[in-house]
PDB file of C-alpha atoms in Angstrom:
ATOM      1  CA  MET A  13       0.000   0.000   0.000  1.00 76.00           C
ATOM      2  CA  ILE A  14       1.242   3.478  -0.874  1.00 89.00           C
ATOM      3  CA  ASP A  15       2.091   5.705   2.076  1.00 94.00           C
ATOM      4  CA  ILE A  16      -0.022   8.860   1.655  1.00 97.00           C
ATOM      5  CA  GLN A  17      -0.014  11.821   4.037  1.00 96.00           C
ATOM      6  CA  LYS A  18      -3.370  12.400   5.710  1.00 97.00           C
ATOM      7  CA  ILE A  19      -4.688  15.978   5.403  1.00 97.00           C
ATOM      8  CA  PRO A  20      -7.668  16.606   7.717  1.00 97.00           C
ATOM      9  CA  VAL A  21     -10.674  18.393   6.179  1.00 96.00           C
ATOM     10  CA  THR A  22     -13.875  19.880   7.548  1.00 92.00           C
ATOM     11  CA  SER A  23     -16.740  17.735   6.277  1.00 94.00           C
ATOM     12  CA  SER A  24     -19.583  15.694   7.699  1.00 94.00           C
ATOM     13  CA  ASN A  25     -18.666  12.662   5.547  1.00 95.00           C
ATOM     14  CA  ILE A  26     -14.934  13.003   4.846  1.00 97.00           C
ATOM     15  CA  GLU A  27     -12.350  12.971   7.633  1.00 97.00           C
ATOM     16  CA  ALA A  28      -9.213  13.501   5.538  1.00 98.00           C
ATOM     17  CA  ILE A  29      -7.751  13.379   2.038  1.00 98.00           C
ATOM     18  CA  GLY A  30      -4.290  12.699   0.651  1.00 98.00           C
ATOM     19  CA  TYR A  31      -2.546  12.413  -2.696  1.00 98.00           C
ATOM     20  CA  ASP A  32       0.401  10.592  -4.246  1.00 98.00           C
ATOM     21  CA  GLU A  33       1.685  12.420  -7.334  1.00 97.00           C
ATOM     22  CA  ASN A  34       3.715   9.501  -8.700  1.00 97.00           C
ATOM     23  CA  SER A  35       0.731   7.166  -8.978  1.00 97.00           C
ATOM     24  CA  GLU A  36      -1.950   9.905  -9.231  1.00 98.00           C
ATOM     25  CA  THR A  37      -3.764   8.269  -6.314  1.00 98.00           C
ATOM     26  CA  LEU A  38      -6.273  10.229  -4.262  1.00 98.00           C
ATOM     27  CA  ARG A  39      -6.915   8.628  -0.871  1.00 98.00           C
ATOM     28  CA  VAL A  40     -10.088   9.536   1.000  1.00 98.00           C
ATOM     29  CA  TRP A  41     -10.664   8.718   4.659  1.00 98.00           C
ATOM     30  CA  PHE A  42     -14.395   8.799   5.376  1.00 98.00           C
ATOM     31  CA  THR A  43     -15.952   9.510   8.777  1.00 97.00           C
ATOM     32  CA  ASN A  44     -17.434   5.966   8.809  1.00 97.00           C
ATOM     33  CA  ASN A  45     -13.832   4.601   8.945  1.00 97.00           C
ATOM     34  CA  ALA A  46     -13.838   3.498   5.285  1.00 98.00           C
ATOM     35  CA  ILE A  47     -10.754   4.341   3.223  1.00 98.00           C
ATOM     36  CA  TYR A  48     -10.766   4.478  -0.567  1.00 98.00           C
ATOM     37  CA  ASP A  49      -8.065   5.051  -3.181  1.00 98.00           C
ATOM     38  CA  TYR A  50      -9.204   6.776  -6.370  1.00 98.00           C
ATOM     39  CA  GLU A  51      -6.899   6.066  -9.304  1.00 97.00           C
ATOM     40  CA  LYS A  52      -5.531   8.276 -12.096  1.00 98.00           C
ATOM     41  CA  VAL A  53      -6.814  11.463 -10.471  1.00 98.00           C
ATOM     42  CA  PRO A  54      -4.971  14.496 -11.911  1.00 98.00           C
ATOM     43  CA  LYS A  55      -3.145  16.755  -9.442  1.00 98.00           C
ATOM     44  CA  PHE A  56      -5.410  19.707 -10.306  1.00 97.00           C
ATOM     45  CA  GLU A  57      -8.429  17.677  -9.148  1.00 97.00           C
ATOM     46  CA  PHE A  58      -6.769  16.992  -5.798  1.00 98.00           C
ATOM     47  CA  ASP A  59      -5.782  20.650  -5.423  1.00 97.00           C
ATOM     48  CA  SER A  60      -9.351  21.728  -6.242  1.00 97.00           C
ATOM     49  CA  LEU A  61     -10.732  19.278  -3.693  1.00 97.00           C
ATOM     50  CA  ARG A  62      -8.257  20.399  -1.022  1.00 96.00           C
ATOM     51  CA  LEU A  63      -9.070  24.080  -1.554  1.00 96.00           C
ATOM     52  CA  SER A  64     -12.832  23.738  -2.019  1.00 95.00           C
ATOM     53  CA  VAL A  65     -15.309  25.445   0.293  1.00 93.00           C
ATOM     54  CA  SER A  66     -17.272  22.195   0.654  1.00 95.00           C
ATOM     55  CA  THR A  67     -15.122  19.069   0.474  1.00 96.00           C
ATOM     56  CA  GLY A  68     -18.119  16.731   0.393  1.00 95.00           C
ATOM     57  CA  ALA A  69     -19.970  18.613  -2.350  1.00 96.00           C
ATOM     58  CA  HIS A  70     -16.820  18.939  -4.456  1.00 97.00           C
ATOM     59  CA  PHE A  71     -16.031  15.247  -4.006  1.00 98.00           C
ATOM     60  CA  ALA A  72     -19.571  14.268  -5.050  1.00 97.00           C
ATOM     61  CA  ALA A  73     -19.502  16.529  -8.115  1.00 97.00           C
ATOM     62  CA  LYS A  74     -15.957  16.010  -9.407  1.00 97.00           C
ATOM     63  CA  ILE A  75     -14.564  12.704  -8.089  1.00 97.00           C
ATOM     64  CA  LYS A  76     -17.285  10.212  -7.153  1.00 96.00           C
ATOM     65  CA  GLY A  77     -18.368   8.128 -10.128  1.00 96.00           C
ATOM     66  CA  LYS A  78     -15.697   9.606 -12.402  1.00 97.00           C
ATOM     67  CA  TYR A  79     -12.583   7.700 -11.300  1.00 98.00           C
ATOM     68  CA  SER A  80     -12.005   4.031 -10.605  1.00 98.00           C
ATOM     69  CA  PHE A  81     -11.448   3.199  -6.965  1.00 98.00           C
ATOM     70  CA  LYS A  82     -10.652   0.457  -4.522  1.00 97.00           C
ATOM     71  CA  LYS A  83     -11.590   0.087  -0.900  1.00 97.00           C
ATOM     72  CA  LEU A  84      -8.649  -0.432   1.446  1.00 96.00           C
TER      73      LEU A  84
END
């Protein structure tokens, strides 16, 4: 498993996010203790998510359903 730094966010559903540039992997830690890796996510998408006003809304609109993922 890739070691990805955990960046806490303010969200009712998402606890933290992280990103690995080499593999373009976005890791999302959910508040229900689930962890998912989203694959081939461009860096700009991670940056947009990290800087968004609403992490959950941005995730739902721009990431969920658009990138393949695996549950860890």
